Amino acid sequence: MYILGLTTLGDAAATLISDGQLVAAAEEERFSRIKHHSGFPYRSIEYCLEEGGIRIGDLAHIALYWKPWVLRHKALQAVKSLTLSRNMFSARVNRGVAQVSESYLGMFRYPHLLRRHFGPSTFKFHYLEHHLCHAASAFLVSPFETAAILTLDGTGEDTTTMFSRGEGTRVRPLKRIKLPHSLGQFYSAVTNFLGFDMFAGDEWKVMGLAAYGEPRYYDFFARRVLSANGDNDFRVNIQVLDHHLAKLYQFSDEAIEALGQPRRNGEAIEQRHQDVAASAQRLLEDVVLHMLQGLYQQTREENLCLAGGVAFNSVMNGRIMKESPFKRFFIQPAAGDAGCSLGAAYLVFHSICKRPRNFQMEHAYYGPQFSSEECSAALREAGLHFETLPDEILLPRVARLIADGAIVGWFQGRMEFGPRALGNRSFLADPRRADMRSLLNQKVKLREWFRPLAPSMLEECVTDIFGRPHHDPFMITVINVLESQRDRIPSVVHVDGTARPQTVSRKTNPRYWQLIREFEKISGVPVLLNTSFNIQEPIVCTPGDAIKTFRGASFDALVLENNLVIRS
Ligand SMILES: [Fe+2]
C-alpha cells in the first residue's frame, strides 16, 4: 500500500511510504532552489514517485497536513491582532488576509490539481489536523511503543501547542493551546525585533546570539509578554508583542520602552540585542519545561516525543533532556512543517488503515542520490579537472586535506530530509582550528560571525567528549562539552562551552563514519566540523548544484561520490 503525505504552504515537502516503510522524503526547496518553498510540491512528488518506481495511479491514499476549513479561526485572529495597531495600513491588512485566504482555500483543489498534473488516479484524499501530523511525525516513527508527545510551532490551523499521548498506532490529543498564545510566534516576533527575518527562518540566529547575552529582560518578557500559568499552560499578551505586527516591523510603545528601539537589518549587534535574545530564549525554555512537568503528571510516561518548528530549538532541547522528568527522547530530523508530510502519511497508514507499526526512523537519508558516474559526467560537462578514486584512497586523502586546513564540499548518497546536513551534503573542516568558524561563516557561507558550527563525531567517542552517553543522529540537541575537551575542538564549541553534535553511526552512514575515522587516525580527534553544503540558498541537491556552489565560492575541494576536485 502506497501512501503519499504532503506539506504545501511553507517548507513544502512530500513523503512516500510503502506498507509502512519510508521510501522517500524531500523538501520542495531543494528542487526549486527557493528557501522554505511555499506552494504545491510538484517536484517533491515527482521525486517520490520516481524513487518508489510508481505512478500516481498506484497511490491508495494522499494525505495533506492541514484542514483548510479551520482557516476562519486563523484569519479572524490575524484581523483581530492587526486591528490592535494604531498605525495600521488597511490595504496591507486586506492584502495579507486575502493572501492567507487564497492559499488555504486553494487546498480544496489539491485532488483536482494532482489528477490534472500527474494523471488519472483513484487515491483517497485526506485533510488532517496540522498538530496531529506533527505529533505523528515524531511518535509513529520513534522507537517507543508509548510516549508523551508535545508539539509546538507558530500555529497550525488554530492550534499552536498540543499535548498528546502516543499508544501503539494511535496518537491521542490531550490538550490544545490555541492562537494567539503561540511560542513559535513569540519567538518569531523577537526574531524580527532583533532585525532578523522570521520569513527566512532566522529564528536560529536568535538562539545562536542568546549565548552571548545575559537575560536582563527576562522579567519584562515574563511579566508582560509570555507567562506560564498554573494549568500547565502559557499566555502571550499580544497587546505588548504581536507577531502579526512584528511581521510588519511594528512594535508597541511598551515593548520599545522596555527593550529599546528594535534593531534594523544590517545595524550593528549590541550587547542589548544579545541580552534580548538571551532573555527570550531562557523564557521559552522555562515555559516549555513548565508545560512538560504538566505533561508528565498527566501521562506518567518516561518517553517524550517533540515536534513542530519550536522543537528545532536545540538549546531548549538540551535543557529538556537535562531537566525534564522524561528519561528518553525522540525528535525527528524534519521536526518542522516539512515533517508533517511524513506524519500525515503515517497517520493514514496506522490510524486510518489500522496497520501495525513496522518502521523506526534511524537516519535522515531519504532524498535523491546520484551515482559516481552521474557525478563524473556532471564534472566533465562543467570542464572541471577531477580524479576518480576508490574509497580506500579517497577517504584518507580527504581526511588529510581537512587536517591540512582545507574546507571540503562533501556530497554522497541520499540527500537528508530536514534542515540539517548530516554528512551527505555537508561542508567539512578541521574542528581543531579555532579560526575555522569565522573563516567558514564569513568567507565561505557569507553569514553572521556568531552562528555556531556543529561537530559530527563517531558515536563510540561521545562519552569522552561530553562525559556522558549521548545519542543524536539528527543534530538537534545542544549539550555541554567537557571542559578538558573544549580546546581540542574549539571551532565547534560555542561561546558558552556547548556543542550541537551529530553522533555518527557505522550502521546508518558507514562511509561518513569511515571518513571521520580516517581523520581521527591523522589528528587523534574523532570529530569533523560539519555545516550544511549551501551558500545563501537551500542545501545542494544535485551534482549540478554542488558544482555551481563550488564555482561561486572559495572553499578548497569538492567530493562528489568518488570524484575529487581540488581548487587550483
Ligand atoms: Fe507546524
Coordinates of C-alpha atoms and ligand atoms in Angstrom, one line a residue:
M1 CA 0.0 0.0 0.0
Y2 CA 1.5 3.3 -1.1
I3 CA 0.6 6.5 0.7
L4 CA 1.8 10.0 -0.1
G5 CA 2.0 12.7 2.6
L6 CA 2.1 16.4 1.6
T7 CA 3.1 19.7 3.2
T8 CA 2.3 22.7 0.9
L9 CA 2.4 26.2 2.4
G10 CA 5.9 27.0 3.8
D11 CA 8.5 24.3 3.8
A12 CA 6.5 22.3 1.2
A13 CA 7.5 18.7 1.1
A14 CA 6.4 15.2 0.1
T15 CA 6.9 11.8 1.7
L16 CA 6.1 8.4 0.2
I17 CA 5.7 5.3 2.3
S18 CA 5.1 1.8 1.2
D19 CA 3.5 -0.7 3.6
G20 CA 4.7 1.5 6.4
Q21 CA 8.3 1.7 5.2
L22 CA 9.7 5.1 4.4
V23 CA 10.6 5.2 0.7
A24 CA 11.3 8.8 0.0
A25 CA 11.0 12.3 1.7
A26 CA 12.2 15.6 0.4
E27 CA 11.5 19.3 0.7
E28 CA 10.5 21.2 -2.4
E29 CA 13.1 23.9 -1.8
R30 CA 15.9 21.5 -2.7
F31 CA 14.4 21.2 -6.2
S32 CA 13.1 24.7 -6.7
R33 CA 16.1 26.3 -5.1
I34 CA 13.8 28.7 -3.2
K35 CA 14.4 28.6 0.6
H36 CA 11.4 27.4 2.6
H37 CA 9.4 27.0 -0.7
S38 CA 5.8 27.7 -0.2
G39 CA 3.4 26.1 -2.7
F40 CA 2.3 22.8 -4.1
P41 CA 5.3 20.5 -4.1
Y42 CA 5.2 19.2 -7.6
R43 CA 8.8 18.3 -7.8
S44 CA 9.0 16.6 -4.5
I45 CA 6.0 14.5 -5.5
E46 CA 7.7 13.7 -8.8
Y47 CA 10.8 12.6 -7.0
C48 CA 8.9 10.4 -4.5
L49 CA 7.0 8.6 -7.3
E50 CA 10.2 8.1 -9.2
E51 CA 12.1 6.8 -6.2
G52 CA 9.2 4.4 -5.5
G53 CA 9.1 3.3 -9.1
I54 CA 5.4 4.0 -9.2
R55 CA 2.8 6.3 -10.9
I56 CA 0.1 8.3 -9.2
G57 CA -2.4 5.6 -10.0
D58 CA -0.5 3.3 -7.6
L59 CA -1.2 5.5 -4.6
A60 CA -4.0 4.3 -2.3
H61 CA -4.1 7.5 -0.2
I62 CA -2.8 11.0 -0.3
A63 CA -2.8 13.0 2.9
L64 CA -2.5 16.7 3.5
Y65 CA -1.1 18.2 6.7
W66 CA -3.9 20.8 7.1
K67 CA -7.6 21.1 7.5
P68 CA -8.4 24.2 5.4
W69 CA -11.9 24.7 6.7
V70 CA -10.5 25.6 10.1
L71 CA -9.0 28.7 8.4
R72 CA -11.6 31.1 9.7
H73 CA -10.1 31.0 13.2
K74 CA -6.7 31.9 11.9
A75 CA -8.0 34.6 9.6
L76 CA -10.1 36.1 12.3
Q77 CA -7.1 36.1 14.6
A78 CA -5.0 37.9 12.0
V79 CA -7.6 40.5 11.6
K80 CA -8.1 40.9 15.4
S81 CA -4.5 41.4 16.1
L82 CA -3.9 43.7 13.2
T83 CA -6.7 46.0 14.3
L84 CA -4.9 46.4 17.6
S85 CA -2.4 48.6 15.9
R86 CA -2.9 52.3 15.8
N87 CA -0.6 52.7 12.8
M88 CA -2.2 50.1 10.7
F89 CA -2.4 50.4 6.9
S90 CA -5.6 48.8 6.0
A91 CA -4.5 48.0 2.4
R92 CA -1.7 45.8 3.8
V93 CA -4.1 44.1 6.2
N94 CA -6.6 43.4 3.5
R95 CA -3.9 42.1 1.1
G96 CA -2.4 39.9 3.9
V97 CA -5.7 38.4 4.8
A98 CA -6.7 37.9 1.1
Q99 CA -3.4 36.1 0.5
V100 CA -4.0 33.8 3.5
S101 CA -7.5 33.0 2.3
E102 CA -6.4 32.3 -1.2
S103 CA -3.7 29.9 -0.4
Y104 CA -5.6 28.0 2.3
L105 CA -8.8 27.8 0.3
G106 CA -6.8 26.6 -2.6
M107 CA -6.2 23.4 -0.7
F108 CA -9.7 22.2 -1.7
R109 CA -8.5 22.0 -5.2
Y110 CA -5.5 19.7 -4.5
P111 CA -7.1 16.4 -5.5
H112 CA -8.0 18.1 -8.8
L113 CA -4.5 19.5 -9.3
L114 CA -2.9 16.2 -8.6
R115 CA -5.0 14.4 -11.2
R116 CA -4.5 17.1 -13.7
H117 CA -0.8 17.2 -13.3
F118 CA 0.1 13.6 -12.7
G119 CA -2.7 11.7 -14.4
P120 CA -5.9 9.8 -13.5
S121 CA -6.0 8.1 -10.2
T122 CA -8.4 6.7 -7.6
F123 CA -6.5 7.7 -4.5
K124 CA -8.5 8.7 -1.4
F125 CA -7.6 12.2 -0.3
H126 CA -7.4 13.1 3.5
Y127 CA -7.2 16.5 5.2
L128 CA -5.6 16.0 8.6
E129 CA -5.1 18.3 11.6
H130 CA -1.8 20.0 11.5
H131 CA -0.6 19.3 15.0
L132 CA -1.8 15.7 14.8
C133 CA 0.6 15.4 11.8
H134 CA 3.4 16.9 13.8
A135 CA 2.7 14.5 16.7
A136 CA 2.5 11.5 14.3
S137 CA 5.7 12.6 12.5
A138 CA 7.7 12.0 15.7
F139 CA 5.8 9.3 17.6
L140 CA 4.9 6.9 14.8
V141 CA 8.5 6.6 13.6
S142 CA 10.0 6.6 17.1
P143 CA 11.4 3.6 18.9
F144 CA 8.6 4.0 21.5
E145 CA 5.5 1.8 22.0
T146 CA 4.1 4.6 24.2
A147 CA 5.2 8.2 24.8
A148 CA 4.1 11.6 25.8
I149 CA 4.1 14.0 22.8
L150 CA 4.5 17.8 22.8
T151 CA 4.1 19.7 19.6
L152 CA 5.0 23.4 19.4
D153 CA 5.0 25.7 16.5
G154 CA 3.9 29.2 15.2
T155 CA 0.5 27.9 14.5
G156 CA -1.4 25.1 12.8
E157 CA -5.0 25.8 11.7
D158 CA -5.5 27.5 15.1
T159 CA -3.7 25.2 17.5
T160 CA -0.2 26.3 18.5
T161 CA 0.7 23.7 21.1
M162 CA -0.6 20.2 21.7
F163 CA -0.2 17.7 24.4
S164 CA -0.8 14.1 23.2
R165 CA -0.2 10.5 24.2
G166 CA 1.1 8.0 21.7
E167 CA -0.1 4.5 22.2
G168 CA 0.9 1.9 19.7
T169 CA -0.7 3.0 16.4
R170 CA -2.7 5.9 18.0
V171 CA -2.0 9.5 18.8
R172 CA -4.5 10.7 21.3
P173 CA -4.6 14.5 21.8
L174 CA -4.9 15.5 25.4
K175 CA -4.9 19.3 25.3
R176 CA -4.7 22.1 22.7
I177 CA -3.5 25.6 23.2
K178 CA -4.7 28.0 20.5
L179 CA -4.0 31.4 19.0
P180 CA -3.0 34.0 20.0
H181 CA -1.0 32.0 22.5
S182 CA 1.9 30.7 20.5
L183 CA 5.5 30.1 21.5
G184 CA 6.6 30.0 17.9
Q185 CA 5.0 33.3 17.1
F186 CA 6.5 34.8 20.3
Y187 CA 10.0 33.7 19.2
S188 CA 9.4 34.9 15.6
A189 CA 8.3 38.4 16.9
V190 CA 11.6 38.6 18.9
T191 CA 13.4 37.5 15.8
N192 CA 12.1 40.4 13.8
F193 CA 12.6 42.8 16.8
L194 CA 16.3 41.8 16.6
G195 CA 16.5 42.8 12.9
F196 CA 16.4 39.2 11.5
D197 CA 13.8 37.8 9.3
M198 CA 11.1 35.5 10.5
F199 CA 10.1 34.7 6.9
A200 CA 13.6 33.5 6.2
G201 CA 13.6 31.2 9.2
D202 CA 16.1 33.4 11.1
E203 CA 15.0 32.1 14.5
W204 CA 18.2 30.1 14.5
K205 CA 20.1 33.4 14.8
V206 CA 18.3 34.4 17.9
M207 CA 19.3 31.1 19.6
G208 CA 22.9 31.5 18.5
L209 CA 23.1 35.1 19.7
A210 CA 21.4 34.2 23.1
A211 CA 24.6 32.6 24.2
Y212 CA 26.4 35.9 24.1
G213 CA 23.9 37.7 26.3
E214 CA 22.6 38.0 29.8
P215 CA 18.8 37.6 30.4
R216 CA 18.4 41.1 31.6
Y217 CA 15.0 41.5 30.1
Y218 CA 13.6 38.2 31.4
D219 CA 11.4 39.8 33.9
F220 CA 9.8 42.1 31.4
F221 CA 9.1 39.3 29.0
A222 CA 7.8 37.0 31.8
R223 CA 5.6 39.7 33.3
R224 CA 4.3 41.4 30.3
V225 CA 4.6 39.2 27.2
L226 CA 4.8 35.4 27.8
S227 CA 3.8 33.9 31.1
A228 CA 3.5 30.4 32.3
N229 CA 0.3 29.8 34.3
G230 CA -0.7 27.2 36.8
D231 CA -2.6 25.0 34.5
N232 CA 0.5 23.8 32.6
D233 CA -0.4 26.5 30.2
F234 CA 1.0 29.7 29.0
R235 CA -0.4 33.0 27.8
V236 CA 1.0 35.5 25.3
N237 CA 0.0 39.2 25.6
I238 CA -0.2 40.4 22.0
Q239 CA -1.0 43.9 23.2
V240 CA 2.7 44.2 24.0
L241 CA 4.4 42.0 21.4
D242 CA 2.3 40.9 18.5
H243 CA 3.6 38.5 15.8
H244 CA 1.4 40.0 13.0
L245 CA 2.6 43.5 13.8
A246 CA 6.2 42.3 14.1
K247 CA 5.8 40.9 10.6
L248 CA 5.2 44.5 9.5
Y249 CA 8.1 45.6 11.7
Q250 CA 5.7 47.4 14.1
F251 CA 6.2 47.2 17.9
S252 CA 4.2 48.6 20.8
D253 CA 5.4 51.6 22.8
E254 CA 5.6 49.4 25.9
A255 CA 8.0 46.9 24.1
I256 CA 10.2 49.7 22.8
E257 CA 10.3 51.4 26.2
A258 CA 11.4 48.2 27.9
L259 CA 13.7 46.8 25.3
G260 CA 14.9 49.9 23.4
Q261 CA 14.5 50.5 19.7
P262 CA 14.1 47.5 17.5
R263 CA 17.3 46.7 15.5
R264 CA 17.1 47.2 11.7
N265 CA 18.7 44.6 9.5
G266 CA 22.3 45.4 8.9
E267 CA 22.7 47.5 12.0
A268 CA 25.5 46.6 14.5
I269 CA 24.6 43.9 17.1
E270 CA 25.0 45.4 20.5
Q271 CA 25.1 43.9 23.9
R272 CA 21.4 44.9 24.4
H273 CA 20.4 42.8 21.4
Q274 CA 22.2 39.8 22.8
D275 CA 20.5 40.3 26.1
V276 CA 17.1 40.4 24.5
A277 CA 17.9 37.2 22.7
A278 CA 19.1 35.6 25.9
S279 CA 16.0 36.7 27.8
A280 CA 13.5 35.4 25.2
Q281 CA 15.4 32.1 24.8
R282 CA 15.6 31.5 28.6
L283 CA 11.9 32.3 29.0
L284 CA 10.9 30.0 26.1
E285 CA 12.9 27.2 27.8
D286 CA 11.3 27.8 31.2
V287 CA 7.8 27.9 29.8
V288 CA 8.3 24.6 27.9
L289 CA 9.8 22.9 31.0
H290 CA 6.8 24.1 33.0
M291 CA 4.5 22.5 30.4
L292 CA 6.5 19.3 30.4
Q293 CA 6.0 19.0 34.1
G294 CA 2.3 19.0 33.5
L295 CA 2.5 16.6 30.5
Y296 CA 4.5 14.2 32.7
Q297 CA 2.0 14.4 35.6
Q298 CA -0.8 13.8 33.1
T299 CA 0.8 10.8 31.3
R300 CA 3.4 9.4 33.7
E301 CA 5.3 8.4 30.6
E302 CA 9.1 8.2 30.6
N303 CA 9.4 8.7 26.8
L304 CA 8.9 12.0 25.2
C305 CA 8.5 12.9 21.5
L306 CA 8.8 16.5 20.4
A307 CA 7.9 18.1 17.1
G308 CA 6.9 21.4 15.5
G309 CA 9.2 24.2 14.5
V310 CA 10.0 25.1 18.1
A311 CA 11.4 21.6 18.5
F312 CA 14.3 22.8 16.4
N313 CA 15.4 24.9 19.3
S314 CA 18.4 22.7 20.2
V315 CA 19.3 24.7 23.3
M316 CA 15.8 24.2 24.6
N317 CA 16.1 20.5 23.8
G318 CA 19.3 20.3 25.8
R319 CA 17.6 21.7 28.9
I320 CA 14.6 19.4 28.3
M321 CA 16.9 16.4 28.3
K322 CA 18.7 17.6 31.5
E323 CA 15.9 19.0 33.5
S324 CA 12.5 17.5 32.5
P325 CA 11.2 14.4 34.2
F326 CA 11.3 12.3 31.0
K327 CA 14.0 9.8 30.5
R328 CA 14.1 9.1 26.8
F329 CA 13.6 11.4 23.8
F330 CA 12.9 11.3 20.2
I331 CA 12.8 14.2 17.8
Q332 CA 12.6 13.5 14.1
P333 CA 15.0 15.4 11.8
A334 CA 12.3 17.2 9.9
A335 CA 10.6 18.4 13.1
G336 CA 9.1 21.5 11.3
D337 CA 6.3 21.6 8.8
A338 CA 8.2 19.6 6.1
G339 CA 8.0 16.7 8.5
C340 CA 4.2 16.9 8.6
S341 CA 4.2 15.3 5.2
L342 CA 5.7 12.2 6.9
G343 CA 3.4 12.5 9.8
A344 CA 0.4 12.7 7.5
A345 CA 1.4 9.6 5.6
Y346 CA 1.9 7.6 8.8
L347 CA -1.3 8.8 10.4
V348 CA -3.2 7.4 7.4
F349 CA -1.3 4.1 7.5
H350 CA -1.7 3.5 11.2
S351 CA -4.7 5.4 12.5
I352 CA -7.0 5.2 9.4
C353 CA -5.9 1.9 7.8
K354 CA -5.2 0.4 11.2
R355 CA -1.9 -1.2 10.1
P356 CA 0.6 -2.2 12.8
R357 CA 3.9 -0.3 13.2
N358 CA 6.9 -1.7 11.5
F359 CA 9.3 1.2 11.0
Q360 CA 11.7 3.3 13.0
M361 CA 13.4 6.4 11.6
E362 CA 17.1 5.9 12.4
H363 CA 18.6 8.3 9.8
A364 CA 17.5 11.2 7.6
Y365 CA 18.8 9.9 4.2
Y366 CA 15.6 9.7 2.2
G367 CA 16.3 12.2 -0.6
P368 CA 17.7 11.9 -4.1
Q369 CA 21.1 10.3 -4.8
F370 CA 23.3 10.2 -7.8
S371 CA 25.8 7.6 -8.9
S372 CA 29.5 8.3 -9.1
E373 CA 29.2 8.1 -12.9
E374 CA 26.5 10.7 -13.0
C375 CA 28.7 12.9 -10.8
S376 CA 31.8 12.5 -13.1
A377 CA 29.6 13.2 -16.1
A378 CA 28.5 16.5 -14.5
L379 CA 32.1 17.4 -13.6
R380 CA 33.2 16.7 -17.2
E381 CA 30.4 18.8 -18.6
A382 CA 31.4 21.6 -16.3
G383 CA 35.0 21.3 -17.5
L384 CA 36.5 20.8 -14.0
H385 CA 39.6 18.7 -13.6
F386 CA 38.9 15.8 -11.2
E387 CA 40.2 12.4 -10.1
T388 CA 38.0 9.3 -9.6
L389 CA 39.4 7.3 -6.7
P390 CA 38.3 4.2 -4.8
D391 CA 37.2 4.8 -1.1
E392 CA 40.5 3.2 0.2
I393 CA 42.4 6.0 -1.4
L394 CA 39.8 8.8 -1.4
L395 CA 38.8 8.8 2.2
P396 CA 42.3 9.0 3.7
R397 CA 43.1 11.7 1.1
V398 CA 40.1 13.8 2.0
A399 CA 40.9 13.4 5.7
R400 CA 44.4 14.6 5.1
L401 CA 43.2 17.6 3.1
I402 CA 40.9 18.5 6.0
A403 CA 43.7 18.1 8.6
D404 CA 45.9 20.4 6.4
G405 CA 43.2 23.1 6.7
A406 CA 41.0 22.6 3.6
I407 CA 37.3 23.2 3.6
V408 CA 35.7 20.4 1.6
G409 CA 32.3 20.3 0.0
W410 CA 31.2 16.7 0.6
F411 CA 28.4 15.1 -1.5
Q412 CA 27.4 11.5 -1.2
G413 CA 24.5 9.2 -1.0
R414 CA 20.9 10.2 -0.5
M415 CA 20.2 13.8 0.5
E416 CA 19.0 14.5 4.0
F417 CA 15.3 15.2 4.9
G418 CA 15.1 18.2 7.2
P419 CA 17.3 21.3 7.5
R420 CA 20.4 19.6 8.9
A421 CA 23.2 18.4 6.7
L422 CA 24.2 15.1 8.3
G423 CA 27.2 14.1 6.3
N424 CA 25.7 13.6 2.8
R425 CA 25.5 17.3 1.7
S426 CA 28.0 19.0 4.1
F427 CA 30.9 21.3 4.2
L428 CA 33.6 19.6 6.3
A429 CA 36.5 21.2 8.0
D430 CA 39.0 20.7 10.9
P431 CA 37.4 21.3 14.3
R432 CA 40.8 21.8 15.9
R433 CA 41.3 25.2 14.1
A434 CA 39.9 28.0 16.2
D435 CA 39.8 30.3 13.2
M436 CA 37.7 27.9 11.2
R437 CA 34.4 29.2 12.4
S438 CA 34.9 32.8 11.3
L439 CA 36.5 31.5 8.1
L440 CA 33.5 29.4 7.2
N441 CA 30.9 31.8 8.4
Q442 CA 32.3 34.9 6.8
K443 CA 34.4 33.8 3.9
V444 CA 32.5 30.7 2.7
K445 CA 28.9 30.8 3.9
L446 CA 28.7 34.6 3.9
R447 CA 26.7 34.8 7.1
E448 CA 26.9 36.3 10.6
W449 CA 30.0 35.7 12.7
F450 CA 28.1 34.4 15.7
R451 CA 26.5 31.4 14.1
P452 CA 27.7 28.3 15.8
L453 CA 29.1 25.4 13.8
A454 CA 28.5 21.8 14.8
P455 CA 30.5 18.7 15.1
S456 CA 29.9 15.2 13.6
M457 CA 31.6 12.6 15.8
L458 CA 32.0 8.9 15.9
E459 CA 29.2 7.7 18.2
E460 CA 31.7 5.4 20.0
C461 CA 33.6 8.5 21.2
V462 CA 30.8 10.6 22.5
T463 CA 31.3 9.9 26.2
D464 CA 34.9 11.1 26.0
I465 CA 33.8 14.4 24.7
F466 CA 30.7 15.1 26.8
G467 CA 31.4 13.0 29.9
R468 CA 28.2 11.1 29.4
P469 CA 26.5 9.0 26.8
H470 CA 24.5 10.9 24.2
H471 CA 22.7 9.7 21.1
D472 CA 21.7 12.3 18.5
P473 CA 21.9 11.3 14.8
F474 CA 19.9 14.4 13.9
M475 CA 22.0 17.1 15.5
I476 CA 19.1 18.5 17.4
T477 CA 20.3 19.0 20.9
V478 CA 22.9 21.3 22.5
I479 CA 24.9 19.8 25.4
N480 CA 27.9 20.8 27.4
V481 CA 31.3 19.8 26.2
L482 CA 33.7 18.6 29.0
E483 CA 36.0 21.5 29.9
S484 CA 39.0 19.4 29.2
Q485 CA 37.8 18.7 25.6
R486 CA 36.9 22.3 24.6
D487 CA 40.4 23.2 23.5
R488 CA 40.7 20.1 21.3
I489 CA 37.8 21.2 19.1
P490 CA 37.5 24.9 19.5
S491 CA 35.7 25.7 16.3
V492 CA 32.7 23.5 17.1
V493 CA 32.3 24.6 20.8
H494 CA 30.0 27.6 21.2
V495 CA 31.0 30.6 23.4
D496 CA 29.1 29.1 26.4
G497 CA 31.0 25.8 26.2
T498 CA 28.3 23.8 24.4
A499 CA 28.0 21.9 21.1
R500 CA 25.3 20.5 19.0
P501 CA 26.7 17.2 17.9
Q502 CA 25.7 14.7 15.3
T503 CA 26.5 11.2 16.6
V504 CA 27.5 9.2 13.5
S505 CA 26.8 5.5 13.4
R506 CA 28.7 3.0 11.3
K507 CA 25.4 1.3 10.7
T508 CA 23.4 4.2 9.2
N509 CA 26.2 6.1 7.4
P510 CA 29.3 3.8 7.1
R511 CA 31.1 5.9 4.6
Y512 CA 30.9 9.1 6.6
W513 CA 31.8 7.2 9.7
Q514 CA 34.9 5.9 7.9
L515 CA 35.9 9.4 6.8
I516 CA 35.8 10.7 10.4
R517 CA 37.7 7.6 11.5
E518 CA 40.4 8.4 8.9
F519 CA 40.6 12.0 10.2
E520 CA 41.0 10.6 13.7
K521 CA 43.9 8.4 12.6
I522 CA 45.7 11.6 11.4
S523 CA 44.6 14.0 14.1
G524 CA 43.7 12.0 17.1
V525 CA 40.3 13.7 17.1
P526 CA 37.2 11.6 16.1
V527 CA 35.3 14.7 15.1
L528 CA 34.7 16.8 12.0
L529 CA 33.3 20.2 11.7
N530 CA 30.1 19.8 9.7
T531 CA 27.9 22.5 8.3
S532 CA 25.4 22.4 5.5
F533 CA 26.6 22.5 1.9
N534 CA 24.9 25.7 0.7
I535 CA 25.7 29.4 0.4
Q536 CA 22.7 31.6 0.9
E537 CA 20.4 29.1 -0.8
P538 CA 18.9 25.7 0.0
I539 CA 21.2 22.8 0.7
V540 CA 22.6 21.4 -2.6
C541 CA 20.6 18.6 -4.0
T542 CA 22.2 17.6 -7.4
P543 CA 25.8 17.4 -8.6
G544 CA 25.0 20.4 -10.7
D545 CA 24.0 22.4 -7.5
A546 CA 27.2 21.4 -5.8
I547 CA 29.4 22.4 -8.8
K548 CA 27.6 25.7 -9.1
T549 CA 28.3 26.4 -5.4
F550 CA 31.9 25.3 -5.8
R551 CA 32.4 27.7 -8.7
G552 CA 30.8 30.7 -6.9
A553 CA 32.7 30.2 -3.6
S554 CA 36.1 30.0 -2.1
F555 CA 36.3 26.5 -0.5
D556 CA 39.1 24.3 -1.3
A557 CA 37.9 20.9 -2.5
L558 CA 34.8 19.2 -3.8
V559 CA 34.0 15.5 -3.4
L560 CA 31.1 14.2 -5.5
E561 CA 30.8 10.5 -4.6
N562 CA 34.2 9.1 -5.7
N563 CA 35.3 12.1 -7.6
L564 CA 37.7 14.6 -6.1
V565 CA 38.2 18.2 -7.4
I566 CA 40.9 20.3 -5.8
R567 CA 40.8 24.0 -6.4
S568 CA 44.0 25.0 -8.1
Ligands
FE1 FE 3.7 23.5 12.2

